[in-house]
Short mmCIF file of C-alpha atoms in Angstrom, two decimals:
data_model
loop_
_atom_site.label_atom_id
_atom_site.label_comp_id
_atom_site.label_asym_id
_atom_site.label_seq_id
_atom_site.Cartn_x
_atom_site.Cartn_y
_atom_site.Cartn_z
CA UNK A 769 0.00 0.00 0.00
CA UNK A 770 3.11 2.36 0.98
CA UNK A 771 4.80 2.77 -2.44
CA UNK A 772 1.35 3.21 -4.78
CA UNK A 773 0.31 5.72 -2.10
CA UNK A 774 3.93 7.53 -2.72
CA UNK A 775 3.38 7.31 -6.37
CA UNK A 776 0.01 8.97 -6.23
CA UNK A 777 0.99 11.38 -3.92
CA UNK A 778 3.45 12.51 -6.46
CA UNK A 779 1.58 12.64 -9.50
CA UNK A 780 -0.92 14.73 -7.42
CA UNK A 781 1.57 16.71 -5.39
CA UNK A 782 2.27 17.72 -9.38
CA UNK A 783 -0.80 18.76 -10.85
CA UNK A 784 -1.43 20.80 -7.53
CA UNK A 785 1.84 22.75 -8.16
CA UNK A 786 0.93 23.12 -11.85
CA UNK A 787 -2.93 24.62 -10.92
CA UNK A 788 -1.27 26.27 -7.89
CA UNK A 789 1.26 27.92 -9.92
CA UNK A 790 1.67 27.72 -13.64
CA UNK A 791 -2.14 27.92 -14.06
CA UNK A 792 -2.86 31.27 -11.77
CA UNK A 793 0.24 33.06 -13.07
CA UNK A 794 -0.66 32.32 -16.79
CA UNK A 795 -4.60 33.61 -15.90
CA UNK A 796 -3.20 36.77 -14.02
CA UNK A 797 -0.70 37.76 -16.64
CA UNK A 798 -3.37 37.82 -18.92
CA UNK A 799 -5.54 39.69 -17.17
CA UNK A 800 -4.93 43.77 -16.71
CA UNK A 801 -1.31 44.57 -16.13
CA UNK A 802 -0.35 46.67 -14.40
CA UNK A 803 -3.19 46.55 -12.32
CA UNK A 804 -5.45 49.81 -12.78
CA UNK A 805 -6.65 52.43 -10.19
CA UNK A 806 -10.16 51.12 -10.63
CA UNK A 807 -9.20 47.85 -9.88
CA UNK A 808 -7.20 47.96 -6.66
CA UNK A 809 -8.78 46.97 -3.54
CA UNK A 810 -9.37 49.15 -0.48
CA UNK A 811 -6.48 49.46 2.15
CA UNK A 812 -7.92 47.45 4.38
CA UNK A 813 -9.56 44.75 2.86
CA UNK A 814 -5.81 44.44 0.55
CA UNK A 815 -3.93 44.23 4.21
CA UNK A 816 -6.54 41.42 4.80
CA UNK A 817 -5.62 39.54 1.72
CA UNK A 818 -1.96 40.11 2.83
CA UNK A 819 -2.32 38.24 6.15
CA UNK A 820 -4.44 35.42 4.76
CA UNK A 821 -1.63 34.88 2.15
CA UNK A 822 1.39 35.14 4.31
CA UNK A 823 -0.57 32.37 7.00
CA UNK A 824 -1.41 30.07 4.24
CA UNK A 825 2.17 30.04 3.39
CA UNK A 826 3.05 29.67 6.92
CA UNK A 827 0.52 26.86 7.18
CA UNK A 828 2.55 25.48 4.53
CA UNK A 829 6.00 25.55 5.75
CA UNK A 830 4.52 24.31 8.90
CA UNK A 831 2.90 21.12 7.43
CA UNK A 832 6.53 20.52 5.33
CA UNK A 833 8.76 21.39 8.08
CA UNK A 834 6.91 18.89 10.14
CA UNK A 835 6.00 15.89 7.43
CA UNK A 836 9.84 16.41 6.02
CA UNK A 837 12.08 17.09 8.79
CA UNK A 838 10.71 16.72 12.06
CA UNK A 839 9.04 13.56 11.25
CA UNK A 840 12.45 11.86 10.67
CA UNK A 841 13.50 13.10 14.54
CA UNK A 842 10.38 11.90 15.87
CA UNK A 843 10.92 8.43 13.91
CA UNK A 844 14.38 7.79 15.64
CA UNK A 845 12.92 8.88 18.99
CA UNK A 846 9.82 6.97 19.34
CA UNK A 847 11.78 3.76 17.91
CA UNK A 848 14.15 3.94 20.73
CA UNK A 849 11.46 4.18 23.36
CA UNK A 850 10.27 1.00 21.65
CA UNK A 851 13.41 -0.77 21.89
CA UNK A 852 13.23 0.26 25.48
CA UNK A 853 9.30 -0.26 26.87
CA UNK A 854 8.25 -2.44 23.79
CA UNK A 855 6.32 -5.34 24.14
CA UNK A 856 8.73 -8.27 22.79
CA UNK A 857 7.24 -10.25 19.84
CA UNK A 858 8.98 -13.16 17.56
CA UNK A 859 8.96 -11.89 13.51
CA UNK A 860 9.43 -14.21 10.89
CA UNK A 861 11.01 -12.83 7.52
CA UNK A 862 8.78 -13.24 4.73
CA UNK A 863 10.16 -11.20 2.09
CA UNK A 864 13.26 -9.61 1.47
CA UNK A 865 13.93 -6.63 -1.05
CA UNK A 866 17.28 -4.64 -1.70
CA UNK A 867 16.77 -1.04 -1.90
CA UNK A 868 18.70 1.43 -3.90
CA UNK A 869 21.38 3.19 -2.54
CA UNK A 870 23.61 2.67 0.35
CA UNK A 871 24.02 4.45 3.85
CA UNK A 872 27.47 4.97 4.93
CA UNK A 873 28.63 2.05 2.52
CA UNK A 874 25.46 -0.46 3.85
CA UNK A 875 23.21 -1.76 1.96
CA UNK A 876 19.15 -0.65 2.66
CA UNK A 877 17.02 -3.50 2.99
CA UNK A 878 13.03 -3.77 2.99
CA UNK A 879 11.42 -6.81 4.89
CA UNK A 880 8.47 -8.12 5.55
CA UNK A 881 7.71 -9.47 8.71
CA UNK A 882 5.15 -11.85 9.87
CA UNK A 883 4.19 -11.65 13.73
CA UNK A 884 1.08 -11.06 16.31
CA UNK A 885 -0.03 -8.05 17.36
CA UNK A 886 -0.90 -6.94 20.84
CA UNK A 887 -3.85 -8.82 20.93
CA UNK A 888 -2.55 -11.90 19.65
CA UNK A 889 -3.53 -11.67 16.22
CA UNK A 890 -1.29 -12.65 13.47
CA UNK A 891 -0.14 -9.59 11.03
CA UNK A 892 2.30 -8.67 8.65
CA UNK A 893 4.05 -5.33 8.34
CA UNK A 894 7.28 -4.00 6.62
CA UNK A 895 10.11 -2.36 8.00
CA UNK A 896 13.36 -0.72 6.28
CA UNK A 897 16.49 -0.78 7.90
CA UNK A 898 20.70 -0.44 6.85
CA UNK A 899 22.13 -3.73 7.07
CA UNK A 900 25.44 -2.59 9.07
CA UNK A 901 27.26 -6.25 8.93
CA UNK A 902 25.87 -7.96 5.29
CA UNK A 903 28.25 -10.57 5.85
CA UNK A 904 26.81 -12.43 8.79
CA UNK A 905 23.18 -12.97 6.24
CA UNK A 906 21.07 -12.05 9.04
CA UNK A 907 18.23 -11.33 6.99
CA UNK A 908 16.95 -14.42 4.79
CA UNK A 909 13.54 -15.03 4.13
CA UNK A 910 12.01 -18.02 6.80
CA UNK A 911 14.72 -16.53 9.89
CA UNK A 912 12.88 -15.30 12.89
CA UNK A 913 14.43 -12.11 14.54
CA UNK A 914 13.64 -11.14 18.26
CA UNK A 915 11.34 -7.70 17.81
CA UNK A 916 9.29 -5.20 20.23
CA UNK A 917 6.37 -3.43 19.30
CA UNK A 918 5.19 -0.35 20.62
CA UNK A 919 2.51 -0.29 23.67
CA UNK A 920 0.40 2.52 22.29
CA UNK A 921 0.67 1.90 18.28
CA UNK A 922 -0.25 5.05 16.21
CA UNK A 923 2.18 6.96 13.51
CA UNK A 924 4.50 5.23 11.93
CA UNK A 925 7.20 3.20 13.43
CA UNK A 926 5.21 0.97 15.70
CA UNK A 927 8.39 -1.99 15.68
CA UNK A 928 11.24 -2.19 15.69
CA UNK A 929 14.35 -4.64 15.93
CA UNK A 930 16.16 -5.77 18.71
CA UNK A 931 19.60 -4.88 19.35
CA UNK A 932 19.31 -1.82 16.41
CA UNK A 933 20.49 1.22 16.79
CA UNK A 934 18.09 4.00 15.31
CA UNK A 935 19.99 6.71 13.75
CA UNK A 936 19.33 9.58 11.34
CA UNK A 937 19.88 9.99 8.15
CA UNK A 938 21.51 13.63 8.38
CA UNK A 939 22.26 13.73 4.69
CA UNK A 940 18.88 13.54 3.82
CA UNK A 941 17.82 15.49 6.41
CA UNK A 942 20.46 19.03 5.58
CA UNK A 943 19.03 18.29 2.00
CA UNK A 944 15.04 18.29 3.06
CA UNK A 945 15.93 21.75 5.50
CA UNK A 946 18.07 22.83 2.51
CA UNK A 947 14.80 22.32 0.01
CA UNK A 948 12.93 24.41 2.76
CA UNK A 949 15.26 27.07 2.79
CA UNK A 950 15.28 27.58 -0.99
CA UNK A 951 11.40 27.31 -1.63
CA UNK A 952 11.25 29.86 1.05
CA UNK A 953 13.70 32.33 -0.74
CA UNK A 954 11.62 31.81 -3.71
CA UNK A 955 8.29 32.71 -2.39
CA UNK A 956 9.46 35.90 -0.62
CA UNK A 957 11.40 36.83 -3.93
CA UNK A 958 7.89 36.50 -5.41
CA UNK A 959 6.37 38.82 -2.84
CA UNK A 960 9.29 41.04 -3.38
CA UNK A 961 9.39 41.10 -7.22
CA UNK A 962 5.21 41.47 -7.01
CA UNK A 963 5.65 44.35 -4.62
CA UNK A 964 8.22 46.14 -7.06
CA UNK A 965 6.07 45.64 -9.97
CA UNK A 966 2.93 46.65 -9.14
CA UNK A 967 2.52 48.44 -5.86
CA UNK A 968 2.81 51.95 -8.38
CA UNK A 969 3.18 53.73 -4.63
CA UNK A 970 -0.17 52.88 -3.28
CA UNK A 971 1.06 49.50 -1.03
CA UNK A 972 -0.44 46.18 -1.74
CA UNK A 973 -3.85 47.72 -2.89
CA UNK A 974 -2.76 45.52 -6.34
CA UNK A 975 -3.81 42.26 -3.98
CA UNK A 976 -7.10 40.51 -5.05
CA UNK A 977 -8.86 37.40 -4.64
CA UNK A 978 -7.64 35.87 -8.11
CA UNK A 979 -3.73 36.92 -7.33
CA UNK A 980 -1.07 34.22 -7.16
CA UNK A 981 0.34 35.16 -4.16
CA UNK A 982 -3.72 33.99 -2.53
CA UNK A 983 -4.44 31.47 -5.06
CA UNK A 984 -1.50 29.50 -4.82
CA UNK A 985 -1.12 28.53 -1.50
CA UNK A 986 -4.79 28.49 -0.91
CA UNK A 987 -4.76 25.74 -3.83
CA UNK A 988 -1.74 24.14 -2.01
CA UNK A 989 -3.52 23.64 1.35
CA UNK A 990 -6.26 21.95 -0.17
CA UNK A 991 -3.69 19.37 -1.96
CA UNK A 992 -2.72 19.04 1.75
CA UNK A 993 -6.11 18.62 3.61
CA UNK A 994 -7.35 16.33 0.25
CA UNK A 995 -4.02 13.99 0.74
CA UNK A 996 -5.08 13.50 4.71
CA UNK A 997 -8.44 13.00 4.05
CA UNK A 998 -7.43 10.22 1.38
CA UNK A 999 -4.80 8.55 3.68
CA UNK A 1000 -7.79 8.62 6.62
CA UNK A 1001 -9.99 6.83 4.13
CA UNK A 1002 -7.43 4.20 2.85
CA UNK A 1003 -6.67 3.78 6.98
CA UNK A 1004 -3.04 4.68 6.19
CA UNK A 1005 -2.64 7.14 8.59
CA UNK A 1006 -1.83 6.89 12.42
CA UNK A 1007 -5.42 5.92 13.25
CA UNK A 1008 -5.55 2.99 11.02
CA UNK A 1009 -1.55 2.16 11.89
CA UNK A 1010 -2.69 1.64 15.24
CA UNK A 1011 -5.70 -0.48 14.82
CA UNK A 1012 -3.66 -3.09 12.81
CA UNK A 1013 -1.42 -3.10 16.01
CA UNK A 1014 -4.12 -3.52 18.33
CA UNK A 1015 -6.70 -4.88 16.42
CA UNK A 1016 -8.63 -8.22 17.73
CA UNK A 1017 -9.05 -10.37 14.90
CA UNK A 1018 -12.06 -12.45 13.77
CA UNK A 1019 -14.07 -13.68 10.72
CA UNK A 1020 -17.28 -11.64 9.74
CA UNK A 1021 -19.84 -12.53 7.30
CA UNK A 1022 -20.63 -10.24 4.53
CA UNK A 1023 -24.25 -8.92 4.48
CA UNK A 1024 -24.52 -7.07 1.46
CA UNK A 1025 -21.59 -5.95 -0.93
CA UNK A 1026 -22.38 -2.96 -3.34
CA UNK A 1027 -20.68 -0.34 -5.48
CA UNK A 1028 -20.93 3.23 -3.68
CA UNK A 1029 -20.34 4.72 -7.17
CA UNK A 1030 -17.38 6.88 -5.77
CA UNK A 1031 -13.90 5.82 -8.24
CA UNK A 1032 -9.99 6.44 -7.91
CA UNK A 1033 -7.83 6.03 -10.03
CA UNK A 1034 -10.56 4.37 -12.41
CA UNK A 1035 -11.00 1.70 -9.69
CA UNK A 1036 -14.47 1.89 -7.85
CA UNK A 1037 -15.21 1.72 -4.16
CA UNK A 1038 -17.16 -1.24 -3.03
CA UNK A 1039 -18.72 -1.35 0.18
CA UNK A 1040 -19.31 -4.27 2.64
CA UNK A 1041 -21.97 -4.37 5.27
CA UNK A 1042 -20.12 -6.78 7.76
CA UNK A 1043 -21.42 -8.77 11.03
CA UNK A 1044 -19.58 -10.83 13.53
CA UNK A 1045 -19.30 -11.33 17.02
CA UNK A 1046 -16.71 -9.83 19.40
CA UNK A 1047 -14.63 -11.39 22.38
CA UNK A 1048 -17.42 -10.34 24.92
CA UNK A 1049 -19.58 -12.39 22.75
CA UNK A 1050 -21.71 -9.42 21.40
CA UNK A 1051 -22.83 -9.12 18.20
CA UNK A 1052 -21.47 -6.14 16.04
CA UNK A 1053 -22.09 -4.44 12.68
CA UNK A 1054 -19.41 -2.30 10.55
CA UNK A 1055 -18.58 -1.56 7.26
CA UNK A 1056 -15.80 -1.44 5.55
CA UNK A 1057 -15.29 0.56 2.03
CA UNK A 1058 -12.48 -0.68 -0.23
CA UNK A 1059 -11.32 0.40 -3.48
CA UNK A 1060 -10.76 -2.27 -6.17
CA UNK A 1061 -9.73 -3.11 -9.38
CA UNK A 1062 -11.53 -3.81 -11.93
CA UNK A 1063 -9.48 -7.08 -12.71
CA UNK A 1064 -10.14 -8.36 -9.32
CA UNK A 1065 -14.18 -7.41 -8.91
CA UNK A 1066 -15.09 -10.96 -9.60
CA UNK A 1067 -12.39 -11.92 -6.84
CA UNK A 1068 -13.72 -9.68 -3.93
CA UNK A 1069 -15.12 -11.68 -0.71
CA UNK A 1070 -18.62 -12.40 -0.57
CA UNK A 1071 -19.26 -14.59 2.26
CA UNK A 1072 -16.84 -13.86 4.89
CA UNK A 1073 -13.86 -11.39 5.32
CA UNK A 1074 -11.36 -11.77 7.75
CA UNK A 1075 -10.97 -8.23 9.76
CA UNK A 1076 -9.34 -6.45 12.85
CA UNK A 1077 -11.49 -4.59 15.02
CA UNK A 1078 -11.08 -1.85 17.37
CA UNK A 1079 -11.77 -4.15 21.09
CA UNK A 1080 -12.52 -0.14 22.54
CA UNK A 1081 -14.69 0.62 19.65
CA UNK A 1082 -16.10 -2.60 17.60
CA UNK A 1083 -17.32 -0.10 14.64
CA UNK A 1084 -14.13 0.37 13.58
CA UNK A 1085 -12.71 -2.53 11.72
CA UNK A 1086 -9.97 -3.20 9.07
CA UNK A 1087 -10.39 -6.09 6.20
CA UNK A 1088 -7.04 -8.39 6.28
CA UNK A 1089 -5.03 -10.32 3.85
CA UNK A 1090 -6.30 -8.11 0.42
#
């Protein structure tokens, strides 16, 4: 689920920076030019604009200083506290893939790992780590390596290895802060260069609703709040990292199974109306909305569908093993 959701991200992260940038620059330079007395907004309402612009850009910088570089500190951290209060678990390797790239001369590898989760029930999950001594083969598909999990599951790590030794990567982290640095140069340049062009000695009275310097971080921010709501509905956020770590699991028989009509990526959503029975021996209804492709529609579960459910809150449920 990780890479396609990178991919995605990507391809959308670039159409929003081509309507966020290219497309209201183009429509503005079109438009009057300089901007004309009639035209300019009041003082006030163009100081307005001003604020709202500079805090959506701020919002911005927030949400990439703390997705791009903070995340990575936070990463090490909460892996060490795992290593240190984890709950101990056996994983079996079930897949092995060499990444690109080295780390200090190591090779980066990806596995797979096959063990229960804090309430017993069997998961997989994937975890990428430097292989410091390659040599030794420690990692071969069918070995089982000692592991700890964290108590209270939620963003991403929620296991980690014993005896490793979280580090990070500073390279990548001076070039994330360096990335920063530079889109921030660029976007005050554009307030500067805007400000020189068309200010004509009455302030930023040239501001409107349909500017750039509004339009393309407002168009930004919604790229950021549509990519969260996305990862909350394909449970790939913290919420649905820590239900796969906590989850009970159980069999539940499909009800009904139906198209909801909604599509991404060409693929629709199907929805199943789900019932089973809980530990406390209460019965319980969810559903769970999955998007499919079309190649595997005639393969989708209609009878039963092995799930995780929340033991605090039995509506919330997570379909396992497709």
């Amino acid at each position: 689920m990780k890479n396609p959701l990178w991919f995605w991200g990507a391809f959308l992260l670039f159409f929003a920076l081509m309507f966020a940038i290219g497309l209201p620059v183009m429509m503005y330079e079109q438009a009057s030019y300089p901007v004309p007395l009639e035209s300019r907004s009041p003082p006030g309402w163009a100081m307005t604009l001003l604020v709202t612009s500079l805090s959506l850009w701020l919002v911005l910088l927030y949400v990439y200083v703390d997705t791009l570089v903070l995340a990575g500190v936070r990463s090490v951290r909460r892996m060490r506290d795992i290593l240190t209060y984890g709950e101990p678990r056996n994983a079996r390797i079930e897949q092995v893939v060499s990444l690109p790239g080295t780390v200090d001369g190591f090779p980066q590898l990806r596995l797979r790992l096959a063990f229960e989760n804090l309430s017993g029930t069997p998961i997989t999950d994937e975890l990428v780590l430097v292989d410091s001594k390659p040599m030794q083969q420690r990692y071969e598909v069918g070995r089982t390596l000692p592991a700890r999990l964290s108590r209270s599951p939620g963003a991403y790590p929620n296991m980690s290895l014993e005896g490793g030794a979280p580090e990070i990567n500073h390279g990548t982290l001076w070039l994330r802060a360096a990335i920063g640095v530079f889109f921030m140069a660029l976007v005050a340049s554009a307030y500067g260069v805007a400000w020189h062009l068309q200010n004509d000695g009455l302030g930023w009275t040239f501001l409107s609703l349909g500017h750039p310097l509004l339009t393309s971080p407002l168009v930004l921010c919604a790229f950021v709040v549509g990519v969260r709501l996305l990862l909350r509905r394909l449970q790939a956020d913290a919420a649905g990292n820590a239900l796969k770590y906590r989850g009970v699991g159980t069999v539940a028989s499909i009800a009904e199974v139906r198209q909801t009509g909604a599509f991404f990526n060409e693929q629709p959503q199907v929805e199943f109306q789900l019932g089973f029975t809980d530990v406390a021996g209460r019965a319980q209804r969810a559903v769970i909305r999955r998007y499919v492709p079309l190649i595997d529609l005639a393969k989708i579960p209609r009878e039963t569908m092995d799930i995780l459910y929340d033991p605090k809150d039995p509506q919330r449920v997570q379909a396992v093993g497709w």
